[in-house]
């Protein structure tokens, strides 16, 4: 029986879409299109996730690539991106239903130190994370998904049994990492109705 559900954060609970995040600060779509490959370059975000750089340090590395007229806005996007992150209301409803059915809910995310240290200052995120029974943030641990170590860490920290735990993520490589630890998995593709049907068919919710 599944007693615990571990969720990824971006593209599962929140809509981590660079253009949407930037639109909270930068109105012009052509400016956003120009800035996206600079501000959301994966080589920098991988380092944010493993905790080896901060958002402020990344900005110092990329600012010379940004037109001067956009630097203030670009800095706001890069340093405070999580303030502009939309939450999937559909997933919040599912999480609440899981809690009503007595399930424990956890968060396992590749995410920056700035987020882990400052999300409580953003009311919508503070309220969202109150729903969870525990968190593991990659940057604080110095370990990122899909490494086996981070899955073993969350299981050990919260005394979870693999066969009683479901992991939900939008990236197949992370799903594969969880499977190697014997954890049940669900590959999420913004398919809220399908996911809820899966939960009912597997007697995880009524």
Coordinates of C-alpha atoms in Angstrom, one line a residue:
X1 CA 0.0 0.0 0.0
X2 CA 1.3 3.5 -0.9
X3 CA 1.5 5.6 2.3
X4 CA 3.9 8.3 1.1
X5 CA 4.1 10.5 -2.0
X6 CA 7.3 12.3 -2.9
X7 CA 6.8 15.1 -5.4
X8 CA 9.2 17.0 -7.6
X9 CA 8.6 20.8 -7.7
X10 CA 9.1 22.4 -11.1
X11 CA 6.7 21.2 -13.8
X12 CA 4.8 19.1 -11.2
X13 CA 3.6 21.4 -8.5
X14 CA 4.7 24.7 -10.1
X15 CA 4.9 25.8 -13.8
X16 CA 8.6 26.4 -14.2
X17 CA 8.3 27.9 -17.7
X18 CA 11.0 30.7 -18.3
X19 CA 8.8 32.9 -20.5
X20 CA 6.0 32.8 -17.9
X21 CA 8.4 33.6 -15.0
X22 CA 9.9 36.5 -17.0
X23 CA 6.5 37.9 -18.0
X24 CA 6.0 38.9 -14.3
X25 CA 8.8 41.4 -14.8
X26 CA 9.4 41.9 -18.5
X27 CA 6.4 42.8 -20.7
X28 CA 8.0 42.8 -24.1
X29 CA 8.0 39.3 -25.6
X30 CA 10.9 39.9 -27.8
X31 CA 13.0 41.0 -24.8
X32 CA 12.0 37.8 -23.0
X33 CA 12.9 35.7 -26.0
X34 CA 16.3 37.4 -26.1
X35 CA 17.0 37.0 -22.4
X36 CA 15.8 33.4 -21.9
X37 CA 18.9 31.6 -23.2
X38 CA 21.0 33.9 -21.1
X39 CA 19.1 33.8 -17.8
X40 CA 18.0 30.2 -18.0
X41 CA 21.2 28.6 -19.4
X42 CA 21.2 25.0 -18.1
X43 CA 25.0 25.1 -17.4
X44 CA 24.3 27.8 -14.7
X45 CA 21.1 26.2 -13.4
X46 CA 22.8 22.9 -12.9
X47 CA 25.3 24.7 -10.6
X48 CA 22.4 26.4 -8.8
X49 CA 20.9 23.0 -8.2
X50 CA 24.0 21.5 -6.7
X51 CA 24.6 24.5 -4.5
X52 CA 28.0 25.6 -6.0
X53 CA 26.8 29.0 -7.1
X54 CA 24.1 31.5 -6.1
X55 CA 21.7 33.5 -8.4
X56 CA 23.7 36.7 -7.6
X57 CA 26.9 35.0 -8.7
X58 CA 25.3 33.8 -11.9
X59 CA 24.1 37.3 -12.7
X60 CA 27.6 38.6 -12.4
X61 CA 28.7 36.0 -14.9
X62 CA 26.0 36.8 -17.5
X63 CA 25.3 40.5 -17.0
X64 CA 27.7 41.6 -19.8
X65 CA 25.6 39.6 -22.3
X66 CA 22.5 41.7 -21.3
X67 CA 21.6 45.1 -22.8
X68 CA 22.1 47.7 -20.2
X69 CA 18.5 48.9 -20.4
X70 CA 17.3 45.4 -19.3
X71 CA 19.9 44.6 -16.6
X72 CA 17.8 45.7 -13.7
X73 CA 14.8 43.7 -14.8
X74 CA 17.0 40.7 -15.8
X75 CA 18.6 40.8 -12.3
X76 CA 15.2 40.7 -10.7
X77 CA 14.1 37.7 -12.8
X78 CA 17.3 35.8 -12.1
X79 CA 17.6 36.5 -8.4
X80 CA 13.9 36.3 -7.5
X81 CA 12.6 33.9 -10.1
X82 CA 10.6 31.9 -7.6
X83 CA 8.5 35.0 -6.7
X84 CA 7.0 34.8 -10.2
X85 CA 6.5 31.0 -10.3
X86 CA 2.9 30.0 -10.9
X87 CA 1.5 27.2 -8.8
X88 CA -0.7 24.5 -10.3
X89 CA -4.0 24.8 -8.5
X90 CA -5.0 21.4 -9.8
X91 CA -2.0 19.7 -8.1
X92 CA -2.7 21.5 -4.8
X93 CA -6.2 20.0 -4.9
X94 CA -4.7 16.5 -5.5
X95 CA -2.2 17.0 -2.6
X96 CA -5.0 18.0 -0.3
X97 CA -7.0 15.0 -1.4
X98 CA -4.0 12.8 -0.6
X99 CA -3.7 14.3 2.8
X100 CA -7.4 13.7 3.4
X101 CA -6.7 10.1 2.7
X102 CA -4.0 9.9 5.3
X103 CA -1.0 10.1 3.0
X104 CA 2.3 11.7 4.0
X105 CA 3.6 14.2 1.4
X106 CA 7.2 15.1 0.7
X107 CA 9.2 17.3 -1.6
X108 CA 12.4 16.3 -3.4
X109 CA 13.7 19.0 -5.7
X110 CA 16.8 20.0 -7.6
X111 CA 16.6 23.6 -6.5
X112 CA 18.9 26.5 -5.5
X113 CA 20.0 27.5 -2.0
X114 CA 18.4 30.9 -2.5
X115 CA 15.0 29.2 -2.9
X116 CA 15.5 26.9 0.1
X117 CA 16.5 29.8 2.3
X118 CA 14.0 32.4 1.2
X119 CA 10.8 30.7 0.0
X120 CA 9.2 31.5 3.4
X121 CA 9.4 35.2 2.5
X122 CA 7.0 34.6 -0.4
X123 CA 3.5 34.1 1.0
X124 CA 2.1 31.8 -1.7
X125 CA 5.2 29.5 -1.5
X126 CA 5.2 29.5 2.3
X127 CA 1.6 28.4 2.3
X128 CA 2.2 25.8 -0.3
X129 CA 5.1 24.2 1.5
X130 CA 3.1 24.0 4.7
X131 CA 1.3 21.1 3.0
X132 CA 4.4 19.0 3.1
X133 CA 5.6 16.6 5.8
X134 CA 9.3 17.1 4.8
X135 CA 11.6 18.4 2.1
X136 CA 14.9 17.6 0.5
X137 CA 16.5 20.3 -1.5
X138 CA 19.5 19.3 -3.7
X139 CA 21.5 22.5 -3.1
X140 CA 21.5 22.0 0.6
X141 CA 22.6 18.4 0.4
X142 CA 25.1 18.9 -2.5
X143 CA 23.4 15.9 -4.3
X144 CA 21.1 16.2 -7.3
X145 CA 18.6 13.9 -8.9
X146 CA 18.8 11.3 -10.4
X147 CA 21.7 10.2 -8.2
X148 CA 20.8 7.2 -6.0
X149 CA 22.2 8.9 -3.0
X150 CA 19.5 11.6 -2.9
X151 CA 16.7 9.1 -3.1
X152 CA 18.3 7.0 -0.3
X153 CA 18.7 10.2 1.7
X154 CA 15.0 11.1 1.6
X155 CA 13.9 7.5 2.5
X156 CA 16.3 7.4 5.4
X157 CA 15.6 10.9 6.7
X158 CA 11.8 10.3 6.9
X159 CA 11.9 6.6 7.6
X160 CA 10.1 5.7 4.4
X161 CA 9.8 2.2 3.0
X162 CA 10.4 1.9 -0.8
X163 CA 7.4 -0.2 -1.5
X164 CA 5.1 2.2 0.4
X165 CA 6.4 5.2 -1.4
X166 CA 5.4 6.8 -4.8
X167 CA 7.7 9.3 -6.5
X168 CA 6.2 11.8 -9.0
X169 CA 8.5 13.7 -11.4
X170 CA 8.3 15.1 -15.0
X171 CA 11.7 13.9 -16.1
X172 CA 12.3 10.3 -17.1
X173 CA 15.9 10.1 -15.9
X174 CA 14.7 11.1 -12.4
X175 CA 12.0 8.4 -12.5
X176 CA 14.7 5.9 -13.5
X177 CA 16.8 7.0 -10.5
X178 CA 13.9 6.3 -8.1
X179 CA 13.2 3.0 -9.7
X180 CA 16.8 1.9 -9.0
X181 CA 16.0 2.3 -5.3
X182 CA 12.8 0.3 -5.5
X183 CA 10.5 3.3 -5.2
X184 CA 7.2 3.3 -7.1
X185 CA 7.0 6.0 -9.7
X186 CA 4.7 8.2 -11.9
X187 CA 6.0 10.1 -14.9
X188 CA 4.0 13.3 -14.8
X189 CA 3.2 15.3 -18.0
X190 CA 0.9 18.0 -16.7
X191 CA -1.9 15.3 -17.0
X192 CA -3.8 16.2 -13.8
X193 CA -6.9 14.1 -14.6
X194 CA -4.8 11.1 -15.7
X195 CA -2.7 11.3 -12.5
X196 CA -5.8 11.5 -10.3
X197 CA -7.3 8.5 -12.1
X198 CA -4.0 6.6 -11.5
X199 CA -4.3 7.4 -7.8
X200 CA -7.8 6.2 -7.6
X201 CA -7.2 3.0 -9.7
X202 CA -4.3 2.1 -7.4
X203 CA -6.3 2.8 -4.2
X204 CA -4.1 5.6 -3.1
X205 CA -7.1 8.0 -2.9
X206 CA -10.8 7.2 -2.8

